PDB file of C-alpha atoms in Angstrom:
ATOM      1  CA  MET A 277      -2.497  13.570  -8.760  1.00 37.00           C
ATOM      2  CA  THR A 278      -4.184  10.310  -9.818  1.00 54.00           C
ATOM      3  CA  ARG A 279      -7.797  10.795 -10.786  1.00 69.00           C
ATOM      4  CA  PRO A 280     -10.490   9.131  -8.690  1.00 76.00           C
ATOM      5  CA  PRO A 281     -12.462   6.259 -10.255  1.00 83.00           C
ATOM      6  CA  THR A 282     -15.267   7.032 -12.685  1.00 85.00           C
ATOM      7  CA  ALA A 283     -18.868   6.495 -11.672  1.00 86.00           C
ATOM      8  CA  ALA A 284     -18.952   3.194 -13.597  1.00 87.00           C
ATOM      9  CA  GLN A 285     -15.750   1.987 -11.949  1.00 88.00           C
ATOM     10  CA  ARG A 286     -17.082   3.034  -8.564  1.00 88.00           C
ATOM     11  CA  ARG A 287     -20.160   0.851  -9.122  1.00 90.00           C
ATOM     12  CA  VAL A 288     -17.908  -2.160  -9.754  1.00 91.00           C
ATOM     13  CA  ILE A 289     -15.940  -1.375  -6.587  1.00 89.00           C
ATOM     14  CA  ASP A 290     -19.097  -0.932  -4.504  1.00 88.00           C
ATOM     15  CA  ALA A 291     -20.380  -4.311  -5.729  1.00 88.00           C
ATOM     16  CA  ALA A 292     -17.213  -6.134  -4.600  1.00 86.00           C
ATOM     17  CA  ASP A 293     -17.595  -8.949  -2.103  1.00 80.00           C
ATOM     18  CA  PRO A 294     -17.553  -7.192   1.301  1.00 70.00           C
ATOM     19  CA  VAL A 295     -15.288  -9.851   2.854  1.00 64.00           C
ATOM     20  CA  THR A 296     -12.921 -11.017   0.125  1.00 71.00           C
ATOM     21  CA  GLY A 297     -12.906  -7.964  -2.130  1.00 78.00           C
ATOM     22  CA  ARG A 298     -13.550 -10.163  -5.196  1.00 84.00           C
ATOM     23  CA  LEU A 299     -14.725  -8.108  -8.160  1.00 90.00           C
ATOM     24  CA  ARG A 300     -17.198  -8.759 -10.952  1.00 89.00           C
ATOM     25  CA  GLY A 301     -17.263  -6.678 -14.124  1.00 90.00           C
ATOM     26  CA  THR A 302     -16.306  -6.558 -17.768  1.00 90.00           C
ATOM     27  CA  GLN A 303     -12.698  -7.237 -18.717  1.00 91.00           C
ATOM     28  CA  ALA A 304     -12.280  -3.585 -19.702  1.00 90.00           C
ATOM     29  CA  GLN A 305     -13.577  -2.385 -16.316  1.00 90.00           C
ATOM     30  CA  LEU A 306     -11.341  -4.780 -14.387  1.00 91.00           C
ATOM     31  CA  THR A 307      -8.288  -3.908 -16.473  1.00 90.00           C
ATOM     32  CA  ALA A 308      -8.898  -0.199 -15.888  1.00 91.00           C
ATOM     33  CA  LEU A 309      -9.109  -0.761 -12.122  1.00 91.00           C
ATOM     34  CA  VAL A 310      -5.825  -2.706 -12.211  1.00 89.00           C
ATOM     35  CA  LYS A 311      -4.132   0.167 -14.063  1.00 87.00           C
ATOM     36  CA  ARG A 312      -5.365   2.594 -11.400  1.00 87.00           C
ATOM     37  CA  GLY A 313      -3.966   0.409  -8.619  1.00 84.00           C
ATOM     38  CA  LEU A 314      -7.439  -0.305  -7.224  1.00 87.00           C
ATOM     39  CA  ALA A 315      -7.507  -3.989  -8.156  1.00 87.00           C
ATOM     40  CA  PHE A 316      -5.142  -6.831  -8.973  1.00 85.00           C
ATOM     41  CA  ARG A 317      -5.487 -10.044 -10.978  1.00 84.00           C
ATOM     42  CA  HIS A 318      -4.849 -13.196  -8.985  1.00 79.00           C
ATOM     43  CA  PRO A 319      -1.918 -15.102 -10.514  1.00 71.00           C
ATOM     44  CA  ARG A 320      -3.569 -18.509 -10.078  1.00 72.00           C
ATOM     45  CA  PRO A 321      -6.609 -19.833 -11.985  1.00 75.00           C
ATOM     46  CA  PRO A 322      -9.387 -18.797 -12.285  1.00 79.00           C
ATOM     47  CA  HIS A 323      -7.483 -15.461 -12.222  1.00 81.00           C
ATOM     48  CA  ASP A 324     -10.192 -13.531 -10.400  1.00 85.00           C
ATOM     49  CA  HIS A 325      -9.755  -9.847  -9.653  1.00 89.00           C
ATOM     50  CA  PHE A 326      -9.628  -8.473  -6.099  1.00 86.00           C
ATOM     51  CA  LEU A 327      -9.462  -5.029  -4.523  1.00 85.00           C
ATOM     52  CA  THR A 328      -6.072  -3.734  -3.459  1.00 83.00           C
ATOM     53  CA  PRO A 329      -5.716  -1.817  -0.150  1.00 76.00           C
ATOM     54  CA  GLU A 330      -6.440   1.391  -2.103  1.00 78.00           C
ATOM     55  CA  GLY A 331      -9.521  -0.250  -3.598  1.00 81.00           C
ATOM     56  CA  HIS A 332     -10.796  -1.247  -0.163  1.00 78.00           C
ATOM     57  CA  ARG A 333     -10.327   2.331   0.962  1.00 74.00           C
ATOM     58  CA  VAL A 334     -12.403   3.623  -1.937  1.00 81.00           C
ATOM     59  CA  ARG A 335     -15.095   1.003  -1.297  1.00 78.00           C
ATOM     60  CA  GLN A 336     -15.382   2.058   2.329  1.00 71.00           C
ATOM     61  CA  GLY A 337     -16.126   5.582   1.223  1.00 67.00           C
ATOM     62  CA  ILE A 338     -12.894   7.315   2.245  1.00 49.00           C
ATOM     63  CA  THR A 339     -12.879   9.441  -0.886  1.00 43.00           C
ATOM     64  CA  GLN A 340     -14.804  12.245  -2.497  1.00 38.00           C
ATOM     65  CA  ALA A 341     -17.387  11.904  -5.260  1.00 35.00           C
ATOM     66  CA  PRO A 342     -16.347   9.797  -8.266  1.00 37.00           C
ATOM     67  CA  GLU A 343     -15.320  11.366 -11.518  1.00 38.00           C
ATOM     68  CA  PRO A 344     -18.264  11.828 -13.947  1.00 33.00           C
ATOM     69  CA  ASP A 345     -18.532   9.433 -16.898  1.00 36.00           C
ATOM     70  CA  GLU A 346     -19.459  12.168 -19.348  1.00 33.00           C
ATOM     71  CA  PRO A 347     -16.570  13.983 -21.025  1.00 31.00           C
ATOM     72  CA  GLY A 348     -16.282  17.692 -20.478  1.00 28.00           C
ATOM     73  CA  GLU A 349     -17.387  17.623 -16.847  1.00 29.00           C
ATOM     74  CA  ALA A 350     -14.877  18.669 -14.219  1.00 25.00           C
ATOM     75  CA  PRO A 351     -13.423  15.678 -12.330  1.00 27.00           C
ATOM     76  CA  ALA A 352     -13.166  15.573  -8.554  1.00 31.00           C
ATOM     77  CA  SER A 353      -9.915  16.949  -7.213  1.00 30.00           C
ATOM     78  CA  THR A 354      -9.068  14.105  -4.855  1.00 36.00           C
ATOM     79  CA  GLY A 355      -6.859  11.112  -5.675  1.00 44.00           C
ATOM     80  CA  VAL A 356      -6.355   7.506  -4.711  1.00 55.00           C
ATOM     81  CA  PHE A 357      -4.870   6.687  -1.317  1.00 70.00           C
ATOM     82  CA  ALA A 358      -1.106   6.284  -1.178  1.00 79.00           C
ATOM     83  CA  ALA A 359       0.977   5.452   1.861  1.00 85.00           C
ATOM     84  CA  ARG A 360       3.418   8.240   2.707  1.00 90.00           C
ATOM     85  CA  VAL A 361       6.980   7.209   1.995  1.00 92.00           C
ATOM     86  CA  GLY A 362       8.489  10.349   3.554  1.00 91.00           C
ATOM     87  CA  GLY A 363       9.426  13.625   1.972  1.00 87.00           C
ATOM     88  CA  GLU A 364       5.930  14.654   0.857  1.00 82.00           C
ATOM     89  CA  GLU A 365       4.598  18.125   1.617  1.00 75.00           C
ATOM     90  CA  ALA A 366       1.467  16.606   3.150  1.00 66.00           C
ATOM     91  CA  ALA A 367       3.398  14.264   5.456  1.00 61.00           C
ATOM     92  CA  ALA A 368       2.755  16.514   8.462  1.00 59.00           C
ATOM     93  CA  ASP A 369      -1.009  15.975   8.104  1.00 67.00           C
ATOM     94  CA  ALA A 370      -1.718  13.172  10.575  1.00 71.00           C
ATOM     95  CA  GLY A 371      -5.247  14.145  11.627  1.00 79.00           C
ATOM     96  CA  PRO A 372      -8.190  11.808  12.296  1.00 82.00           C
ATOM     97  CA  ALA A 373      -9.181  11.594   8.607  1.00 81.00           C
ATOM     98  CA  ARG A 374      -5.714  10.475   7.599  1.00 84.00           C
ATOM     99  CA  ARG A 375      -5.551   7.933  10.411  1.00 84.00           C
ATOM    100  CA  ARG A 376      -8.868   6.453   9.253  1.00 83.00           C
ATOM    101  CA  GLU A 377      -7.561   6.221   5.695  1.00 83.00           C
ATOM    102  CA  VAL A 378      -4.398   4.456   6.809  1.00 87.00           C
ATOM    103  CA  HIS A 379      -6.286   2.056   9.090  1.00 87.00           C
ATOM    104  CA  SER A 380      -8.681   1.161   6.274  1.00 83.00           C
ATOM    105  CA  ALA A 381      -5.834   0.570   3.818  1.00 86.00           C
ATOM    106  CA  TRP A 382      -3.982  -1.627   6.312  1.00 89.00           C
ATOM    107  CA  GLN A 383      -7.073  -3.741   6.998  1.00 86.00           C
ATOM    108  CA  GLY A 384      -7.543  -4.116   3.273  1.00 84.00           C
ATOM    109  CA  LEU A 385      -3.947  -5.273   2.942  1.00 88.00           C
ATOM    110  CA  LEU A 386      -4.391  -7.890   5.657  1.00 89.00           C
ATOM    111  CA  GLU A 387      -7.459  -9.184   3.829  1.00 85.00           C
ATOM    112  CA  LEU A 388      -5.419  -9.257   0.624  1.00 85.00           C
ATOM    113  CA  ARG A 389      -2.824 -11.394   2.405  1.00 89.00           C
ATOM    114  CA  ARG A 390      -5.496 -13.760   3.676  1.00 86.00           C
ATOM    115  CA  MET A 391      -6.989 -14.186   0.219  1.00 83.00           C
ATOM    116  CA  THR A 392      -3.784 -14.571  -1.802  1.00 84.00           C
ATOM    117  CA  ASN A 393      -1.114 -16.112   0.443  1.00 88.00           C
ATOM    118  CA  PRO A 394      -0.958 -19.922   0.388  1.00 86.00           C
ATOM    119  CA  GLY A 395      -2.667 -21.119   3.530  1.00 88.00           C
ATOM    120  CA  GLY A 396      -4.265 -17.721   4.067  1.00 86.00           C
ATOM    121  CA  TYR A 397      -1.389 -16.493   6.242  1.00 90.00           C
ATOM    122  CA  VAL A 398      -1.598 -12.809   7.185  1.00 92.00           C
ATOM    123  CA  ASP A 399       1.758 -12.662   8.994  1.00 93.00           C
ATOM    124  CA  ARG A 400       3.813 -12.379   5.800  1.00 93.00           C
ATOM    125  CA  PRO A 401       3.654 -10.048   2.784  1.00 94.00           C
ATOM    126  CA  CYS A 402       1.677 -11.041  -0.299  1.00 91.00           C
ATOM    127  CA  GLY A 403       2.335 -10.710  -4.019  1.00 87.00           C
ATOM    128  CA  TRP A 404       0.924  -7.182  -4.187  1.00 87.00           C
ATOM    129  CA  GLU A 405       3.419  -6.032  -1.569  1.00 92.00           C
ATOM    130  CA  ARG A 406       6.328  -7.628  -3.438  1.00 90.00           C
ATOM    131  CA  ALA A 407       5.291  -5.691  -6.529  1.00 87.00           C
ATOM    132  CA  HIS A 408       4.973  -2.405  -4.569  1.00 89.00           C
ATOM    133  CA  LEU A 409       7.795  -2.654  -2.035  1.00 93.00           C
ATOM    134  CA  VAL A 410       8.146   1.017  -1.111  1.00 94.00           C
ATOM    135  CA  ARG A 411       4.410   1.621  -0.727  1.00 92.00           C
ATOM    136  CA  ALA A 412       3.918  -1.629   1.208  1.00 94.00           C
ATOM    137  CA  ALA A 413       6.696  -0.927   3.700  1.00 96.00           C
ATOM    138  CA  ALA A 414       5.531   2.659   4.113  1.00 95.00           C
ATOM    139  CA  LEU A 415       1.956   1.515   4.790  1.00 94.00           C
ATOM    140  CA  ALA A 416       3.161  -0.893   7.492  1.00 96.00           C
ATOM    141  CA  LEU A 417       5.082   1.927   9.162  1.00 96.00           C
ATOM    142  CA  GLU A 418       2.354   4.546   8.901  1.00 94.00           C
ATOM    143  CA  ALA A 419      -0.340   2.102  10.082  1.00 93.00           C
ATOM    144  CA  ALA A 420       1.755   1.403  13.189  1.00 95.00           C
ATOM    145  CA  GLY A 421       1.877   5.095  14.055  1.00 93.00           C
ATOM    146  CA  HIS A 422       5.315   6.069  12.785  1.00 94.00           C
ATOM    147  CA  GLY A 423       5.473   9.553  11.353  1.00 91.00           C
ATOM    148  CA  PRO A 424       6.728  10.065   7.795  1.00 93.00           C
ATOM    149  CA  ALA A 425       9.285  12.783   7.194  1.00 91.00           C
ATOM    150  CA  GLY A 426       8.071  16.038   5.710  1.00 86.00           C
ATOM    151  CA  ARG A 427      10.024  18.053   3.175  1.00 80.00           C
ATOM    152  CA  GLU A 428      12.574  18.900   5.835  1.00 75.00           C
ATOM    153  CA  GLY A 429      11.238  17.599   9.148  1.00 76.00           C
ATOM    154  CA  PRO A 430      12.127  14.360  10.965  1.00 86.00           C
ATOM    155  CA  GLY A 431      10.449  11.032  10.307  1.00 92.00           C
ATOM    156  CA  TYR A 432      10.931   7.863   8.307  1.00 94.00           C
ATOM    157  CA  ARG A 433      11.771   7.756   4.610  1.00 94.00           C
ATOM    158  CA  VAL A 434      11.330   4.608   2.508  1.00 95.00           C
ATOM    159  CA  ARG A 435      13.276   4.390  -0.735  1.00 95.00           C
ATOM    160  CA  GLU A 436      14.022   1.931  -3.527  1.00 93.00           C
ATOM    161  CA  THR A 437      17.377   0.118  -3.605  1.00 91.00           C
ATOM    162  CA  PRO A 438      19.390  -1.706  -6.278  1.00 88.00           C
ATOM    163  CA  GLN A 439      18.876  -4.955  -4.341  1.00 86.00           C
ATOM    164  CA  PRO A 440      16.022  -7.164  -5.553  1.00 83.00           C
ATOM    165  CA  GLU A 441      13.010  -7.170  -3.241  1.00 89.00           C
ATOM    166  CA  ALA A 442      14.546  -4.743  -0.762  1.00 94.00           C
ATOM    167  CA  VAL A 443      13.818  -1.196   0.349  1.00 95.00           C
ATOM    168  CA  ALA A 444      15.886   1.207   2.423  1.00 95.00           C
ATOM    169  CA  VAL A 445      14.330   2.830   5.477  1.00 96.00           C
ATOM    170  CA  HIS A 446      15.948   5.946   6.927  1.00 95.00           C
ATOM    171  CA  GLY A 447      15.097   7.452  10.303  1.00 93.00           C
ATOM    172  CA  PRO A 448      16.012  10.601  12.214  1.00 90.00           C
ATOM    173  CA  ASP A 449      17.969   8.698  14.873  1.00 91.00           C
ATOM    174  CA  GLY A 450      18.901   5.254  16.092  1.00 91.00           C
ATOM    175  CA  GLU A 451      15.909   4.898  18.402  1.00 94.00           C
ATOM    176  CA  ALA A 452      13.438   5.704  15.625  1.00 94.00           C
ATOM    177  CA  LEU A 453      15.244   3.336  13.280  1.00 95.00           C
ATOM    178  CA  ARG A 454      15.045   0.479  15.761  1.00 95.00           C
ATOM    179  CA  ALA A 455      11.339   1.148  16.278  1.00 96.00           C
ATOM    180  CA  CYS A 456      10.794   0.994  12.507  1.00 97.00           C
ATOM    181  CA  ALA A 457      12.717  -2.275  12.376  1.00 97.00           C
ATOM    182  CA  ALA A 458      10.502  -3.806  15.079  1.00 97.00           C
ATOM    183  CA  THR A 459       7.350  -2.729  13.223  1.00 97.00           C
ATOM    184  CA  LEU A 460       8.495  -4.140   9.894  1.00 97.00           C
ATOM    185  CA  GLU A 461       9.592  -7.421  11.470  1.00 97.00           C
ATOM    186  CA  GLY A 462       6.173  -7.705  13.109  1.00 96.00           C
ATOM    187  CA  ALA A 463       4.563  -7.069   9.706  1.00 96.00           C
ATOM    188  CA  GLY A 464       6.449  -9.938   8.095  1.00 96.00           C
ATOM    189  CA  TRP A 465       9.574  -8.263   6.758  1.00 97.00           C
ATOM    190  CA  GLN A 466      13.202  -9.344   7.187  1.00 96.00           C
ATOM    191  CA  VAL A 467      15.223  -6.371   8.433  1.00 96.00           C
ATOM    192  CA  SER A 468      18.927  -5.677   8.822  1.00 95.00           C
ATOM    193  CA  GLU A 469      20.739  -2.504   9.838  1.00 93.00           C
ATOM    194  CA  HIS A 470      23.568  -1.023   7.778  1.00 91.00           C
ATOM    195  CA  ARG A 471      25.852   2.007   7.653  1.00 88.00           C
ATOM    196  CA  GLU A 472      26.229   4.327   4.685  1.00 81.00           C
ATOM    197  CA  PRO A 473      29.539   3.773   2.822  1.00 74.00           C
ATOM    198  CA  ARG A 474      30.590   7.297   3.723  1.00 74.00           C
ATOM    199  CA  GLY A 475      29.781   8.640   7.145  1.00 70.00           C
ATOM    200  CA  GLU A 476      28.075   7.228  10.217  1.00 76.00           C
ATOM    201  CA  THR A 477      24.474   7.421   8.979  1.00 85.00           C
ATOM    202  CA  ARG A 478      22.656   4.145   9.535  1.00 91.00           C
ATOM    203  CA  TYR A 479      19.642   2.768   7.684  1.00 93.00           C
ATOM    204  CA  LEU A 480      17.564  -0.402   7.370  1.00 95.00           C
ATOM    205  CA  LEU A 481      17.292  -2.852   4.522  1.00 95.00           C
ATOM    206  CA  ALA A 482      13.892  -4.560   4.557  1.00 96.00           C
ATOM    207  CA  SER A 483      12.663  -7.447   2.401  1.00 96.00           C
ATOM    208  CA  PRO A 484       9.330  -9.299   2.470  1.00 95.00           C
ATOM    209  CA  ARG A 485       9.638 -12.588   4.317  1.00 92.00           C
ATOM    210  CA  ARG A 486       8.590 -15.644   2.317  1.00 82.00           C
ATOM    211  CA  THR A 487       8.266 -18.255   5.082  1.00 74.00           C
TER     212      THR A 487
END
């Protein structure tokens, strides 16, 4: 499991702008946060760094104590937030704590859209989502209340595809699949339904909408 941020990294996260998520720190600190998935570098000048949805979650305190800076000390056992794509052992855990985590991550993603999309539009995916297609689609589904599949139980599953900028979404039945399609379309994704080459199993192809 991914280690939580160090105490020094946590201080940079805590000092982020509470509205925009803009970060201030040394280049080494910012680069380390990008590698952990807690920050991203804006592609346009002045190339500022901002918190990702996971970074917003950490800033809002939905995590355990940060990892100590000193070597030799035992790190905390928790990890960074990740949307459930389906198939995880923990997918059945949908208690209040998990719902708060998901809500926080989704709000952080909407703020990321506002800050990085031209015109500040929040009704379409941003660059971070295009670089993390599976996680972004899964977060949209989980934030809307859809249940991810467990190891064997029913629920949605989001998977990579050979198509550029497209993910496959599988559901337990047609009704669940249509509900997932409606959620993704409302979150700014283009969705189409398809049938597996062999058999009658249907699935969705979803791509981030650009306009």
